[in-house]
Structure formats: structure tokens, C-alpha cells
GROMACS .gro file of C-alpha atoms in nm:
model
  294
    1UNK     CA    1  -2.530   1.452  -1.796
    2UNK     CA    2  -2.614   1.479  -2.141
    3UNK     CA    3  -2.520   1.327  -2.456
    4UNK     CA    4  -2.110   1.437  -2.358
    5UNK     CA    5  -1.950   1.456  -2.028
    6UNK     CA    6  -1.629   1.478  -1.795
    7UNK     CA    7  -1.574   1.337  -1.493
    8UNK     CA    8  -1.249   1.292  -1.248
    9UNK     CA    9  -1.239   1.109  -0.930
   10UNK     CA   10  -0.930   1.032  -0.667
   11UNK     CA   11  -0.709   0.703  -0.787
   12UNK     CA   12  -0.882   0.393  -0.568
   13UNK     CA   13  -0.541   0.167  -0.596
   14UNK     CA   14  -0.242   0.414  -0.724
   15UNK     CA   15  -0.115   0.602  -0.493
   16UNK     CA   16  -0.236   0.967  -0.502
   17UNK     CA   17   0.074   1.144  -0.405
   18UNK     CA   18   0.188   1.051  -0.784
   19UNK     CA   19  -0.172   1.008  -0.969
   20UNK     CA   20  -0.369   1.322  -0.979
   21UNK     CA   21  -0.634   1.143  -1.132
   22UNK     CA   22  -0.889   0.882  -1.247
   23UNK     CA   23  -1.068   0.995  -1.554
   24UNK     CA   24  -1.363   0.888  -1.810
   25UNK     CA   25  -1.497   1.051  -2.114
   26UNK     CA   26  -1.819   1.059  -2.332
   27UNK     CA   27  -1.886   1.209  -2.599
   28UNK     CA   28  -2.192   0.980  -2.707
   29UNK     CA   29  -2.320   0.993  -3.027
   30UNK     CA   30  -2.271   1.391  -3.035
   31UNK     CA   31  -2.122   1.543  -3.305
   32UNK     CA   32  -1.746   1.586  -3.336
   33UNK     CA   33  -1.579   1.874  -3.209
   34UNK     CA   34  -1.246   2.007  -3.140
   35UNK     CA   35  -1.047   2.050  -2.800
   36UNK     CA   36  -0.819   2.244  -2.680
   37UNK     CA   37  -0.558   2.095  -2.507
   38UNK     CA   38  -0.267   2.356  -2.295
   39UNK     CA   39   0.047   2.240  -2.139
   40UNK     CA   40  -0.003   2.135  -1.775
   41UNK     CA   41   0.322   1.919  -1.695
   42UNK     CA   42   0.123   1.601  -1.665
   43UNK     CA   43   0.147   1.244  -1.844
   44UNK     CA   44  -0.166   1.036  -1.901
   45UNK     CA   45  -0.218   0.646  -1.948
   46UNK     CA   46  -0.513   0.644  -2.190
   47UNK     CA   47  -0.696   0.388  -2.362
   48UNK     CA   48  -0.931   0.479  -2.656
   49UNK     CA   49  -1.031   0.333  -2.988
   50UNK     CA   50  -0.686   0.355  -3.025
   51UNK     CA   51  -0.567   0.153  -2.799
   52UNK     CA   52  -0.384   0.206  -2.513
   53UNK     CA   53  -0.139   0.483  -2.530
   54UNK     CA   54   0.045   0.739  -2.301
   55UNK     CA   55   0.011   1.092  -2.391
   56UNK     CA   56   0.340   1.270  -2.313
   57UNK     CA   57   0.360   1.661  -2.165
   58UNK     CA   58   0.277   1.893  -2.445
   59UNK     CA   59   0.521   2.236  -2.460
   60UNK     CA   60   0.242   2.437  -2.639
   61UNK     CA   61  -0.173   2.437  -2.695
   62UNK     CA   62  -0.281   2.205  -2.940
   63UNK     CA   63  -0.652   2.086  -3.055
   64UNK     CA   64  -0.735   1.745  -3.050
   65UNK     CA   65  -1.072   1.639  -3.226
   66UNK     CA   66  -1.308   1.410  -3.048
   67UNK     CA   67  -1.544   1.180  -3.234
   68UNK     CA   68  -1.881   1.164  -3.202
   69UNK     CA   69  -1.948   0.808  -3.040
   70UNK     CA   70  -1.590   0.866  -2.834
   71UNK     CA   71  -1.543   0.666  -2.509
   72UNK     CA   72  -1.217   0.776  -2.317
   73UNK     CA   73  -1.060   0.631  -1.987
   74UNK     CA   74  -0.735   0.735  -1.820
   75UNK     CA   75  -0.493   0.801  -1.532
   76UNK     CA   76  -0.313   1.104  -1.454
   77UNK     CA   77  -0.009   1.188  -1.304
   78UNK     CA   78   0.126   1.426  -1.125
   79UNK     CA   79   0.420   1.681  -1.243
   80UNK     CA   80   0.748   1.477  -1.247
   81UNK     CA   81   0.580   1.110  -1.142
   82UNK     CA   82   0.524   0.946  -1.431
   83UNK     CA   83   0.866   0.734  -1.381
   84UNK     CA   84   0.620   0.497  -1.204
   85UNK     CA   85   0.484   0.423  -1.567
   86UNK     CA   86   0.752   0.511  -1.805
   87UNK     CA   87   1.052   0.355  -1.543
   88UNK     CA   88   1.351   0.493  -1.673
   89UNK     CA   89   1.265   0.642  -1.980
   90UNK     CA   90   1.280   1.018  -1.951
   91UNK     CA   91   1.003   1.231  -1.972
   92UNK     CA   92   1.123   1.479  -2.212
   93UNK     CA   93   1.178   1.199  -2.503
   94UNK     CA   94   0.771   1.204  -2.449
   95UNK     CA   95   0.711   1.585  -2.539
   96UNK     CA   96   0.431   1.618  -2.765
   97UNK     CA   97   0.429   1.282  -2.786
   98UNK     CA   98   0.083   1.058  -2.813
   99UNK     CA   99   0.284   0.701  -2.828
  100UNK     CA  100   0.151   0.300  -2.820
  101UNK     CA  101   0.197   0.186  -2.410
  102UNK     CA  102   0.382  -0.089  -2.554
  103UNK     CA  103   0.655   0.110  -2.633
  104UNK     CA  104   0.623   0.253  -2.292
  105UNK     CA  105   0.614  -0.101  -2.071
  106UNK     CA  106   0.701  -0.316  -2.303
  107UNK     CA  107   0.475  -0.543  -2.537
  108UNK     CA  108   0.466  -0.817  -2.259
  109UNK     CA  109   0.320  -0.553  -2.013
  110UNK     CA  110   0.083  -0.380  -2.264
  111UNK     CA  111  -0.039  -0.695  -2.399
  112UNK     CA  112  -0.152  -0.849  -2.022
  113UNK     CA  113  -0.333  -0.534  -1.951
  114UNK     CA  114  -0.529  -0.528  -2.301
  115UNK     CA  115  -0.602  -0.864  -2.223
  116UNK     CA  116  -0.757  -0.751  -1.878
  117UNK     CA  117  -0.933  -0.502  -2.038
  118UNK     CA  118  -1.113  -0.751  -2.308
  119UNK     CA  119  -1.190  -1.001  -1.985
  120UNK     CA  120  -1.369  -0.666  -1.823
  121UNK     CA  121  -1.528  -0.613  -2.119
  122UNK     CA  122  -1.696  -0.944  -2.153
  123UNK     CA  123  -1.749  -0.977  -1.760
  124UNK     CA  124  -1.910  -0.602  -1.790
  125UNK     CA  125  -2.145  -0.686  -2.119
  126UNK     CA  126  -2.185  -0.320  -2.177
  127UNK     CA  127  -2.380  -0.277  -1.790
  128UNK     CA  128  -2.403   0.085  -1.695
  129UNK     CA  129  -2.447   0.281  -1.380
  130UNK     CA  130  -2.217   0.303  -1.100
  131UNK     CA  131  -1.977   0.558  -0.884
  132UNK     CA  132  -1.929   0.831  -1.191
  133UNK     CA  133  -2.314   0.819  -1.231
  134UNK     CA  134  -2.638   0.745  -1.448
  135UNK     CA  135  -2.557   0.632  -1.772
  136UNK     CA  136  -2.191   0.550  -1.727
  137UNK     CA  137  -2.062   0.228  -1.820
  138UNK     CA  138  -1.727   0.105  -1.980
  139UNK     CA  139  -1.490   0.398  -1.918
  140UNK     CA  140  -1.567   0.362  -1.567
  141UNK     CA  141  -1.472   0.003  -1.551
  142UNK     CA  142  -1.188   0.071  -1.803
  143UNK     CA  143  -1.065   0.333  -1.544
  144UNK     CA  144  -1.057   0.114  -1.268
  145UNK     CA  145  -0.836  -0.133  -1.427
  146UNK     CA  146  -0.578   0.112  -1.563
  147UNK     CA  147  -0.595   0.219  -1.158
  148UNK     CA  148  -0.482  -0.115  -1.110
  149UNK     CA  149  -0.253  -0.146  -1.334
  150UNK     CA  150  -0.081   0.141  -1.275
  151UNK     CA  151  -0.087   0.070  -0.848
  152UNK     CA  152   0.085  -0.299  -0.985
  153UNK     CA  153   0.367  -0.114  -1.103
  154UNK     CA  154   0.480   0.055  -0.776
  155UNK     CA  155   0.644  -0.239  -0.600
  156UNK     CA  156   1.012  -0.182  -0.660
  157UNK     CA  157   0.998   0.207  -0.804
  158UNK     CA  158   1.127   0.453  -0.571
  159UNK     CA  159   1.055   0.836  -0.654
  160UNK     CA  160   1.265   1.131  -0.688
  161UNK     CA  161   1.219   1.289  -0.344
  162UNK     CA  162   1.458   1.624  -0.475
  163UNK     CA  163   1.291   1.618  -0.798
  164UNK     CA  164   0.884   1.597  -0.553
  165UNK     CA  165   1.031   1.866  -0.380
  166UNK     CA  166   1.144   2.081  -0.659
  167UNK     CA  167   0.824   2.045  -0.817
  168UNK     CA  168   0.653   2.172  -0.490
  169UNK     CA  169   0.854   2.470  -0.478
  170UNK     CA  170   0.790   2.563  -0.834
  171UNK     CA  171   0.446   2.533  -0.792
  172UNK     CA  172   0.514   2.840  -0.552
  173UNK     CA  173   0.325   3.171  -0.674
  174UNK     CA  174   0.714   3.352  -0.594
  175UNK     CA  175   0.943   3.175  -0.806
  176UNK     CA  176   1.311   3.025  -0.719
  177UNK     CA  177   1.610   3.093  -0.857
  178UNK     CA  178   1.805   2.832  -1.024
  179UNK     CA  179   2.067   2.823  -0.784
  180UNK     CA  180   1.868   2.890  -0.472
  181UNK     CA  181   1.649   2.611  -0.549
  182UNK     CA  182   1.953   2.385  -0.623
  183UNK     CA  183   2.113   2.459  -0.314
  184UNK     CA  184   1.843   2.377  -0.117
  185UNK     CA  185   1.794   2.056  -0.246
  186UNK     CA  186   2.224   1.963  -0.261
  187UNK     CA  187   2.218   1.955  -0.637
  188UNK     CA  188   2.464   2.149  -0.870
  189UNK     CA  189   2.237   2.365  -1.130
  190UNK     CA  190   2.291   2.133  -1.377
  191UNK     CA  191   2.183   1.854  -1.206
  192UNK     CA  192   1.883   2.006  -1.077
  193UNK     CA  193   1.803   2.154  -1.460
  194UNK     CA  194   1.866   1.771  -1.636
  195UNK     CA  195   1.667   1.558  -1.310
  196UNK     CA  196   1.346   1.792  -1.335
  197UNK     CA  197   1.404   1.735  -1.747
  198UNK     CA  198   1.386   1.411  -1.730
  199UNK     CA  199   1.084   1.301  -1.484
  200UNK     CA  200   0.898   1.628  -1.599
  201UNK     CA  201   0.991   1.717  -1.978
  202UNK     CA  202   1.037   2.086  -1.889
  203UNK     CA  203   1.320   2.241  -1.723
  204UNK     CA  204   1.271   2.452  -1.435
  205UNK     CA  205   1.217   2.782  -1.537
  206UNK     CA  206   0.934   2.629  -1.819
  207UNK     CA  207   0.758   2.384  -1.538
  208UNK     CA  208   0.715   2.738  -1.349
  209UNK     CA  209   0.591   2.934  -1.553
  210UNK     CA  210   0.337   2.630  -1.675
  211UNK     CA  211   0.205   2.615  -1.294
  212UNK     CA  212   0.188   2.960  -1.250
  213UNK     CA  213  -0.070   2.974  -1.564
  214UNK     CA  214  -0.278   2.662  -1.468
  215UNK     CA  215  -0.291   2.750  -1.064
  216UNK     CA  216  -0.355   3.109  -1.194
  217UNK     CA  217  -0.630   2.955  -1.479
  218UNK     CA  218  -0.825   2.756  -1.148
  219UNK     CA  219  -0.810   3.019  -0.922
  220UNK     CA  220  -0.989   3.266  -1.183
  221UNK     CA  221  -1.211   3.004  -1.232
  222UNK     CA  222  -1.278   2.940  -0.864
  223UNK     CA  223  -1.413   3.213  -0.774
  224UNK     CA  224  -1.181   3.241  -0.459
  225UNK     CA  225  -1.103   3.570  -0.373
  226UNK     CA  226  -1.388   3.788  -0.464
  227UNK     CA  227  -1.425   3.980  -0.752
  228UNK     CA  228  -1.708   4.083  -0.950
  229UNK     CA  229  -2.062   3.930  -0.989
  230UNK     CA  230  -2.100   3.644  -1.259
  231UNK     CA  231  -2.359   3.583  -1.461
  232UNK     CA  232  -2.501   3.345  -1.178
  233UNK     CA  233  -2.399   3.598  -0.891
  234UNK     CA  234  -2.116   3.389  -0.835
  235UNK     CA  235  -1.801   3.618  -0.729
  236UNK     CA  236  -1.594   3.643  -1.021
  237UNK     CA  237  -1.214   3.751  -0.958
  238UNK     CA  238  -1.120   4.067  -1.192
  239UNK     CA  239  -0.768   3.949  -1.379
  240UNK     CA  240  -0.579   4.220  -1.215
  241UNK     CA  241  -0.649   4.061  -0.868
  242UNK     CA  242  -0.552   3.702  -1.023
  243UNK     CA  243  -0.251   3.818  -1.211
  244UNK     CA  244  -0.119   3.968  -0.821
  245UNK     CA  245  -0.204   3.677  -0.646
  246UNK     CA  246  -0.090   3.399  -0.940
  247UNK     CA  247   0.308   3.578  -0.887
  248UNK     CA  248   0.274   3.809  -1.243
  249UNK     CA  249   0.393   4.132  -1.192
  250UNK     CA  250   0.063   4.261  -1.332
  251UNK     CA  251  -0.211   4.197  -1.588
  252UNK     CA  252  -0.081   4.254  -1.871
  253UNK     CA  253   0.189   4.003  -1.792
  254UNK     CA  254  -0.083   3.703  -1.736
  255UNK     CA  255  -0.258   3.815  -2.045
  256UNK     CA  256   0.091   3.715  -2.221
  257UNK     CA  257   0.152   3.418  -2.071
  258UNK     CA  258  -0.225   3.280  -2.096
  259UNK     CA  259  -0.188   3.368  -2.471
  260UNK     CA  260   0.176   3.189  -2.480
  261UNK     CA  261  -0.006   2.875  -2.297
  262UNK     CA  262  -0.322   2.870  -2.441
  263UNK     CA  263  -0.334   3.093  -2.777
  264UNK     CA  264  -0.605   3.237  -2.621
  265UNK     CA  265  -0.708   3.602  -2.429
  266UNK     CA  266  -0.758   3.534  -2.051
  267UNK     CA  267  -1.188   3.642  -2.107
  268UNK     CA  268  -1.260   3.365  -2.424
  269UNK     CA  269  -1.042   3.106  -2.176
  270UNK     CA  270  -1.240   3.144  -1.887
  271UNK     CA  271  -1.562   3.218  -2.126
  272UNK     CA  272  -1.630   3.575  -2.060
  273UNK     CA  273  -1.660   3.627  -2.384
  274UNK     CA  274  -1.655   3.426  -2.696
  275UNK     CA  275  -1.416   3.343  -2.932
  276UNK     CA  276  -1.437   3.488  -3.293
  277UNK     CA  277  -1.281   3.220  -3.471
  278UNK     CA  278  -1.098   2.925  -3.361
  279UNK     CA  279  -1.140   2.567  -3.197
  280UNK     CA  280  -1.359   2.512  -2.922
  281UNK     CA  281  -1.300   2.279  -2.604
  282UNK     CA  282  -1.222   2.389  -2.282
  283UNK     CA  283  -0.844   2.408  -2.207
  284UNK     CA  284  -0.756   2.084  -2.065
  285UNK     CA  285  -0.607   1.704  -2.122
  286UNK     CA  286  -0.774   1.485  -2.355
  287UNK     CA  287  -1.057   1.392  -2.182
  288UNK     CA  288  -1.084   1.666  -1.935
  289UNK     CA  289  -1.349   1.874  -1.968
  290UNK     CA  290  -1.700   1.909  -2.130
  291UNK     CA  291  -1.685   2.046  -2.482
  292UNK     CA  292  -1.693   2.461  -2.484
  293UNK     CA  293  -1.457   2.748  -2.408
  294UNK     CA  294  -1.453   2.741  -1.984
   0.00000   0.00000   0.00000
């Protein structure tokens, strides 16, 4: 895997219809380098050097440095399902946020799960291997706690089904009107715009357009759809095909909204061609991604 890696499995405990994710992160004893990080809708429970924090949605691309030497463990959630962490506390007051999970759970909460983590941590005494792979140790068993931790918390919550479903639809390549979508789900416009606000920290029209640019981001990514060769004879989508498919009207219209999202052309984002200047780091969460443009 080299000196730093990525990797992502299914939660094991939490349930997956709100946790996208399990995650761990290396960076070894590489040199520093800079990531970018785009919006993407989610919330993450991470614990770091810092401590344990929860990194709120982010409303524009930002570059986060990593350490050489940096260990990373977290849990992601889905668009609009982080009220199984945060409870009642509304997404948006997280925006751009990166705050202490104490302030999150409380200190009583924070402090027992620190305290779990410090008991794995001895139990562990720094063993490696395991399910993510050669070389892997304590993020992996760090991960697998917060998994825990966050499955402990779902007793008692109850989700949002109109605010699940209203997600869902936005993730739609064809968008929804505002009042289309709130009469389907029996809400007024305004509560449909302040209940998708608060469990997601973007109002509909932004939460759209941020899942049109990441679905569109994968798919050119993927491969799906054909395309052109790649430089490994893998089938490589051309832009206009992805821009079509993704719900812009064409390809100049992705090319804005990847540069809105990302600060970046759609070719240095998915590495067709390099950057002249700027940070490097794939687009993606702290902690998602090897370092590079990808």
C-alpha cells in the first residue's frame, strides 16, 4: 500500500442506511501534503491527533494539510443523517465547521468513548494486520469502535423519513421543483426548505446541485458509459457524455459547476491533466483518498 493510503469499508454495527462509511487513513512517515477537500453533504465523526471531532458539511473546496506520520479513523454519514450523532442540533450550525465531539454529545459522552479508545489502545499494543490489510493497525481498531459508538446511539433516535426521501429525490439527475417536491412529501415550501437545512446544512436547491457534481464526479471516474480509451485502455467517458447524463444542460455547464465545487477544471479533477499551480489531494473528505489530483 505504500508509505500513505485510503481505505473505506461498509459500517459493521451502524446502520448503513444512515452511515455511508467506515474509514482509516495513513499517511506514514511521508511527507506532508495538502488535500483538497469539496462539498459532498456529508458529516464525519473523526478522531485524529486531535482528538475526536465531527467535521461539519463544507459549502465550498477547501485544503486541509496532512502530516507526515498522520493516522486518521472515521465514520461517515449519509446526506441529512447525521441527527443520529448530533441529536437535535441542526446541521447547518455545523457548516464549515471542524468542532470538539464534546460539544457535539456532550463531555459525558465524548469522554466514555475516549476512554474506550485508550482501553483499545492498550488491549491493541500497536498489533497490525487485519480486514483493511497488511500493515494496518490502529485506525482500523479506532474505526471499529467509533462504529460502535455511533450504532450505541440509535436506540431512541427516529429519522426524518420526508427529509430520507427528499434527499433521494434530489439525488435525481432531473431536478424537483421546490413546490413539486414539497407537495409530494405534505410539507409547505418552507417547511421542506428549513427540515432539509437543518439535518443537511444546505437547502434544497444547494444539496442538488452538490449531488449532481459528486454523482457526476464518480460516474466520470467510473468509467461507466463508454467513452474514450485511458491511459490503461480503460473506457474513459468524454465530459460532454457525463455532463448529459449527470442532468447539466451541456458541458460547459458541468465545467462551471465542477469549478464552483471544486476550484478546479473537470480534466486536473479527474487527472487528465495536471494542475499548474495549486494544492494537491484528490477531491474528497479528510481522509478519503490517496494523496494526488484523481
Amino acid at each position: 500500500m505504500g508509505s500513505s493510503w485510503y481505505a473505506e469499508r461498509p459500517p459493521g454495527a451502524a446502520p448503513a442506511r444512515q452511515v455511508a462509511c467506515v474509514w482509516v487513513r495513513r499517511n506514514g512517515a511521508g511527507s506532508a501534503y495538502g488535500q483538497l477537500v469539496v462539498p459532498d453533504g456529508c458529516v464525519d465523526l473523526v478522531r485524529s491527533a486531535a482528538g475526536l471531532e465531527v467535521v461539519g458539511p463544507d459549502r465550498a473546496p477547501r485544503t486541509v494539510p496532512v502530516p507526515g506520520g498522520a493516522e486518521l479513523a472515521g465514520v461517515r454519514f449519509r446526506p441529512g443523517a447525521a441527527g443520529l450523532l448530533l441529536g437535535a442540533m441542526p446541521v447547518r450550525e455545523l457548516c464549515d465547521l471542524q468542532v470538539p465531539l464534546a460539544e457535539v454529545v456532550g463531555a459525558g459522552a465524548a469522554e466514555r468513548l475516549a476512554e474506550r479508545l485508550a482501553e483499545q489502545d492498550r488491549e491493541s499494543g500497536g498489533e497490525r494486520g487485519g480486514e483493511w490489510g497488511a500493515g494496518v493497525c490502529g485506525p482500523a481498531q479506532v474505526a471499529a469502535v467509533l462504529d460502535a459508538f455511533v450504532a450505541s446511539r440509535v436506540p431512541g433516535w427516529e429519522p426524518d423519513r420526508a427529509v430520507e426521501r427528499a434527499v433521494a429525490l434530489l439525488g435525481r439527475p432531473v431536478g424537483a421543483r421546490l413546490p413539486d417536491l414539497a407537495a409530494e412529501l405534505g410539507l409547505s415550501e418552507r417547511q421542506l426548505r428549513r427540515r432539509v437545512t437543518d439535518a443537511v446544512g444546505y437547502g434544497p436547491k444547494t444539496l442538488h446541485a452538490v449531488l449532481r457534481f459528486r454523482r457526476a464526479m464518480a460516474w466520470a471516474r467510473s468509467g461507466a458509459g463508454g467513452g474514450v480509451a485511458g491511459g490503461e485502455g480503460a473506457e474513459v467517458p468524454e465530459l460532454a457524455e457525463v455532463a448529459v447524463r449527470a442532468g447539466y444542460a451541456d458541458q460547459a455547464h458541468l465545467t462551471r459547476e465542477v469549478r464552483r465545487w471544486s476550484g478546479l477544471s473537470p480534466t486536473v479533477l479527474l487527472g487528465r491533466t495536471a494542475p499548474r499551480r495549486g494544492p494537491t489531494g484528490r477531491a474528497a473528505r479528510p481522509g478519503q483518498a490517496p494523496p494526488g489530483v484523481s
